[in-house]
XYZ file of C-alpha atoms in Angstrom:
382
model
C 93.653 -53.819 55.806
C 97.144 -52.890 54.613
C 99.245 -50.086 55.922
C 98.110 -46.540 55.199
C 100.257 -44.872 52.530
C 101.582 -41.417 53.341
C 103.555 -38.670 51.646
C 105.664 -36.008 53.374
C 106.049 -32.601 51.744
C 109.359 -31.105 52.825
C 112.980 -32.217 53.115
C 114.140 -30.505 56.318
C 114.416 -31.345 60.014
C 110.656 -31.474 60.583
C 110.001 -33.766 57.627
C 112.650 -36.209 58.852
C 111.094 -36.192 62.339
C 107.638 -36.943 60.899
C 108.960 -39.895 58.903
C 110.771 -41.351 61.914
C 107.633 -41.017 64.054
C 105.369 -42.672 61.460
C 107.760 -45.588 61.102
C 107.500 -46.311 64.808
C 103.750 -46.929 64.537
C 103.557 -49.973 62.291
C 100.160 -48.993 60.835
C 101.428 -46.612 58.136
C 104.377 -46.122 55.835
C 105.792 -43.088 54.091
C 106.003 -43.968 50.387
C 106.727 -40.534 48.913
C 108.737 -37.397 49.611
C 108.063 -34.058 47.935
C 110.802 -31.453 47.680
C 111.117 -27.930 46.327
C 112.868 -29.522 43.340
C 113.088 -33.006 41.877
C 116.773 -33.142 42.828
C 116.107 -32.317 46.497
C 113.249 -34.805 46.637
C 115.357 -37.611 45.140
C 118.254 -36.903 47.510
C 115.965 -36.915 50.568
C 114.114 -40.048 49.417
C 117.421 -41.858 48.942
C 118.700 -40.752 52.357
C 115.498 -41.766 54.154
C 114.780 -44.940 52.196
C 111.509 -43.701 50.696
C 110.590 -45.216 47.306
C 108.970 -42.245 45.530
C 110.187 -38.675 45.021
C 108.281 -35.722 43.581
C 109.470 -32.234 42.732
C 105.907 -30.863 42.738
C 103.231 -31.634 45.332
C 100.533 -31.562 42.640
C 102.058 -34.615 40.983
C 102.051 -36.409 44.333
C 98.374 -35.566 44.901
C 97.548 -37.267 41.599
C 99.051 -40.517 42.930
C 96.078 -42.755 43.915
C 98.247 -44.742 46.339
C 98.697 -41.742 48.656
C 96.015 -41.564 51.372
C 97.629 -39.226 53.920
C 99.779 -36.113 53.527
C 102.129 -34.461 56.030
C 102.713 -30.788 55.218
C 106.189 -29.842 56.538
C 106.776 -26.772 54.364
C 107.516 -23.110 55.216
C 104.578 -21.101 56.574
C 103.687 -19.075 53.491
C 102.615 -22.132 51.468
C 100.664 -23.908 54.223
C 97.295 -22.568 53.045
C 97.879 -23.348 49.365
C 99.110 -26.891 49.980
C 96.643 -27.775 52.754
C 93.773 -26.637 50.555
C 94.973 -28.702 47.618
C 95.357 -31.799 49.818
C 91.819 -31.428 51.162
C 90.354 -30.949 47.695
C 92.194 -34.088 46.581
C 90.327 -35.992 49.306
C 93.403 -36.989 51.308
C 93.803 -36.822 55.075
C 96.068 -33.986 56.202
C 98.478 -33.339 59.071
C 99.856 -29.802 58.810
C 102.724 -28.207 60.624
C 101.841 -25.002 62.421
C 100.780 -22.356 61.804
C 97.803 -23.753 59.912
C 97.973 -20.615 57.734
C 99.418 -17.112 58.018
C 96.033 -15.337 58.269
C 92.800 -16.193 60.068
C 90.892 -15.778 56.819
C 92.979 -18.549 55.267
C 92.774 -20.844 58.301
C 88.988 -20.395 58.485
C 88.695 -21.521 54.870
C 90.809 -24.599 55.537
C 88.698 -25.572 58.543
C 85.486 -25.193 56.553
C 86.783 -27.219 53.606
C 88.187 -30.014 55.808
C 84.867 -30.404 57.608
C 82.889 -30.286 54.353
C 85.087 -32.903 52.666
C 85.181 -35.201 55.686
C 88.951 -35.690 55.774
C 90.758 -36.255 59.053
C 92.649 -33.046 59.810
C 95.319 -32.249 62.391
C 97.880 -29.580 63.249
C 101.136 -30.700 64.821
C 100.892 -29.119 68.264
C 102.815 -32.038 69.715
C 103.580 -30.661 73.183
C 100.097 -31.662 74.331
C 101.194 -35.233 73.533
C 103.895 -35.495 76.232
C 102.834 -38.107 78.810
C 103.232 -35.748 81.772
C 101.356 -32.957 79.989
C 98.443 -35.371 79.555
C 98.791 -36.247 83.236
C 98.692 -32.568 84.185
C 95.655 -32.006 81.969
C 93.857 -34.932 83.597
C 94.589 -33.520 87.063
C 93.465 -29.982 86.199
C 90.335 -31.025 84.338
C 89.280 -33.424 87.117
C 89.342 -30.525 89.593
C 92.303 -31.798 91.612
C 93.925 -28.347 91.603
C 90.616 -26.597 92.259
C 89.496 -23.482 90.432
C 92.375 -22.145 88.327
C 93.260 -18.497 88.885
C 96.787 -18.096 87.432
C 98.533 -19.654 84.408
C 102.024 -18.529 83.471
C 105.238 -19.707 81.846
C 106.981 -19.344 78.527
C 108.999 -20.826 75.722
C 112.678 -19.843 75.512
C 115.316 -20.727 72.907
C 118.741 -19.368 71.956
C 119.256 -20.440 68.345
C 118.764 -16.892 66.980
C 120.822 -15.123 69.666
C 123.528 -13.672 67.389
C 123.019 -11.250 64.535
C 124.743 -13.805 62.285
C 122.028 -16.387 62.990
C 119.640 -16.592 60.055
C 116.796 -18.817 58.879
C 113.852 -18.572 56.477
C 111.568 -17.833 59.445
C 113.116 -14.342 59.614
C 111.745 -13.452 56.173
C 108.185 -12.134 56.500
C 107.416 -13.163 52.915
C 108.027 -16.776 53.933
C 107.448 -16.972 57.680
C 104.670 -14.391 58.035
C 104.259 -11.207 60.100
C 105.001 -12.960 63.404
C 107.949 -15.186 64.261
C 108.508 -15.982 67.949
C 104.786 -15.846 68.738
C 103.652 -17.800 65.661
C 106.498 -20.286 65.880
C 106.780 -21.097 69.598
C 104.208 -18.884 71.340
C 101.476 -20.800 69.526
C 102.790 -24.017 71.115
C 102.555 -22.480 74.585
C 99.044 -21.185 73.992
C 97.828 -24.496 72.614
C 99.389 -26.474 75.448
C 97.890 -24.358 78.242
C 94.468 -24.343 76.601
C 94.677 -28.136 76.336
C 95.852 -28.553 79.930
C 93.260 -26.279 81.502
C 90.351 -26.537 79.075
C 90.200 -22.721 79.241
C 90.262 -20.594 76.093
C 92.333 -17.425 75.749
C 89.872 -14.553 75.403
C 92.023 -11.387 75.338
C 95.692 -10.386 75.228
C 98.000 -7.441 75.920
C 101.337 -7.841 74.142
C 104.791 -6.260 73.985
C 107.052 -7.472 71.142
C 110.754 -6.725 70.680
C 113.186 -7.142 67.805
C 116.697 -7.369 69.254
C 118.438 -7.475 65.879
C 116.626 -5.205 63.395
C 119.516 -5.900 61.029
C 121.022 -9.375 60.741
C 123.854 -10.686 58.591
C 122.512 -13.344 56.273
C 124.786 -16.139 54.976
C 125.076 -16.563 51.234
C 123.915 -20.186 51.406
C 120.599 -21.381 52.837
C 120.795 -22.373 56.515
C 118.569 -25.091 57.969
C 116.678 -24.641 61.228
C 119.067 -24.737 64.240
C 122.109 -24.885 61.897
C 124.984 -22.485 62.579
C 126.260 -20.411 59.642
C 129.905 -19.649 58.945
C 130.920 -16.028 59.338
C 132.070 -15.795 55.721
C 130.000 -14.310 52.881
C 127.414 -12.492 54.993
C 125.106 -9.731 53.811
C 122.972 -7.355 55.959
C 119.193 -7.825 55.873
C 116.432 -5.945 57.702
C 114.313 -7.958 60.144
C 110.909 -6.801 61.381
C 109.591 -9.872 63.230
C 109.928 -10.255 67.000
C 112.901 -11.944 68.703
C 111.038 -12.066 72.015
C 107.654 -11.100 73.396
C 105.749 -10.866 76.669
C 101.978 -11.240 76.741
C 99.376 -10.734 79.453
C 96.461 -13.126 79.011
C 92.852 -13.282 80.176
C 91.190 -16.693 80.016
C 87.528 -17.564 80.004
C 86.089 -18.079 83.466
C 88.202 -15.367 85.104
C 91.671 -16.957 85.152
C 94.565 -14.711 84.176
C 98.168 -15.236 83.208
C 101.287 -14.198 81.348
C 103.901 -15.777 79.138
C 107.230 -14.851 77.563
C 108.659 -16.328 74.387
C 112.205 -15.775 73.177
C 114.577 -17.054 70.524
C 117.495 -15.004 71.912
C 117.903 -16.387 75.477
C 121.395 -17.889 75.828
C 121.451 -21.411 77.204
C 117.730 -22.009 76.829
C 117.587 -24.660 74.134
C 113.912 -25.584 74.057
C 112.452 -24.532 77.399
C 108.653 -24.612 77.282
C 107.262 -24.202 80.808
C 103.741 -24.261 82.209
C 102.889 -23.186 85.767
C 99.258 -23.556 86.843
C 98.013 -22.184 90.173
C 94.700 -23.381 91.532
C 92.791 -22.846 94.756
C 94.041 -26.189 96.178
C 97.339 -26.982 94.446
C 99.821 -25.717 91.891
C 101.636 -27.690 89.215
C 104.661 -27.007 87.010
C 106.102 -28.758 83.923
C 109.292 -28.033 81.963
C 109.870 -29.581 78.514
C 113.613 -29.832 79.116
C 112.861 -32.198 82.033
C 109.732 -33.824 80.597
C 109.561 -36.819 82.932
C 108.909 -34.593 85.980
C 105.733 -32.908 87.168
C 106.138 -30.631 90.204
C 103.062 -30.403 92.439
C 102.898 -27.586 94.988
C 101.033 -27.503 98.318
C 100.409 -24.879 100.984
C 100.222 -27.065 104.089
C 102.481 -30.028 103.361
C 105.670 -30.868 101.513
C 105.692 -30.380 97.765
C 105.890 -33.382 95.427
C 107.698 -34.344 92.235
C 105.777 -36.944 90.276
C 108.019 -38.915 87.911
C 106.572 -40.365 84.723
C 105.203 -43.827 85.443
C 102.170 -45.353 83.716
C 101.248 -47.215 86.890
C 100.776 -43.848 88.641
C 99.135 -42.000 85.739
C 95.510 -40.973 85.452
C 93.361 -43.157 83.224
C 92.891 -40.306 80.747
C 96.671 -39.919 80.337
C 97.823 -43.532 80.363
C 97.498 -44.004 76.589
C 100.449 -41.653 76.034
C 102.814 -43.661 78.244
C 104.616 -46.487 76.423
C 107.481 -47.433 78.736
C 107.790 -48.335 82.434
C 108.618 -45.680 85.006
C 112.225 -44.483 84.804
C 112.362 -44.923 81.022
C 112.057 -41.307 79.976
C 109.953 -40.330 76.976
C 110.779 -37.027 75.283
C 110.233 -34.888 72.200
C 110.397 -37.672 69.562
C 107.929 -39.674 71.646
C 105.491 -36.760 71.753
C 105.621 -36.677 67.962
C 105.012 -40.424 67.827
C 101.949 -39.961 70.078
C 100.682 -37.272 67.696
C 100.950 -39.719 64.781
C 99.448 -42.559 66.814
C 96.275 -40.633 67.609
C 96.025 -39.130 64.116
C 96.362 -42.445 62.286
C 94.088 -44.186 64.791
C 91.398 -41.650 63.924
C 91.827 -42.413 60.216
C 91.704 -46.175 60.752
C 88.854 -46.439 63.224
C 87.356 -43.056 64.048
C 88.874 -43.405 67.526
C 92.238 -42.277 68.837
C 92.804 -40.705 72.220
C 90.894 -41.099 75.442
C 87.354 -39.925 75.961
C 88.444 -37.556 78.711
C 91.013 -35.586 76.687
C 91.079 -34.496 73.015
C 93.220 -36.892 70.980
C 95.060 -34.222 68.971
C 94.859 -30.637 67.751
C 92.547 -30.275 64.743
C 92.170 -27.507 62.179
C 89.707 -25.904 64.610
C 92.551 -25.575 67.124
C 94.911 -24.406 64.389
C 92.476 -21.692 63.315
C 92.075 -20.561 66.919
C 95.845 -20.220 67.337
C 96.101 -18.103 64.173
C 93.406 -15.825 65.632
C 95.347 -15.546 68.903
C 98.527 -14.632 66.998
C 96.690 -11.934 65.061
C 95.224 -10.545 68.289
C 98.719 -10.392 69.827
C 100.079 -8.497 66.810
C 97.157 -6.061 66.953
C 97.610 -5.588 70.698
C 101.272 -4.717 70.274
C 100.482 -2.265 67.489
C 97.747 -0.549 69.538
C 99.363 -1.044 72.961
C 95.974 -2.108 74.268
C 93.966 -5.155 75.325
C 92.559 -6.966 72.291
C 89.871 -9.649 72.304
C 90.570 -12.851 70.390
């Protein structure tokens, strides 16, 4: 069987990361790029060495060579494009959020299951080797019954009122920003690690800059704008948020997300407290897993496949001391996704291989519950 043929819709940072990750696999190749215009698509295809370029995703879907589609577009078109890909009978890997409303995400889940396509949402933090190790430890009962789960996801790329990106526009990014963009990653990762679902939330959201100064030209994610030619725009989405969480089975927790915390570049943290042990992981130091004890010295487990649990070992690809980070988590996401397409396998039996549209739909529901909770200032069930 030849390599699977894939297309990537999008020409930004995320699209480039997807292409790089797929190329590391050897079982698939990206043969087409779709842009918001033919000119953008051709420029990206030339830069990335991709043979085909389309200015309209519908033209790409008519290409019989394409078997798999990566949707790396802004949030507001996720539902439209994901639906079209499914109806075209092609396998789909969507960036998060799966859609901007639970009604839309529910439809996508139903259609994907009816059509029998392999479907995934790129919640790649569950693919870090030491996150899989932590999940294996928690799910095996090594920490005992879990009673507290806390942490957060902090960034600083929107700290100044001159920082601007399409995610700040509700017409494009949706009603939620920090929660939908990075809070969803935290929620997915802790649900994966613990196997416990979030059942209710109590949220407090804050907009630090209700008015920002938007640059005249479009600014890519994490790009800094010049101070010239700025115009004021009103912003209604949250810059940071704190959420109390109740999990199934009685565990409780809290998390904070922020895109305005100076010096925090991409700090996703998970701290799990059980009746026997605690454990802590920080994405900015991904090779380390801190393990806490009451009656003996604490431990720091460094990433090493020879020391990993069987259920986690498939996500380790280098010897101990050879750190694997964010690009490697994305490669693991692609590895499990394409393995599922090729053989119906992918991932260990003990842990889910990747986040599916069912997980994506659940995270949209959690986001909507958090928005409702903030509006009502009350506990809201998911």
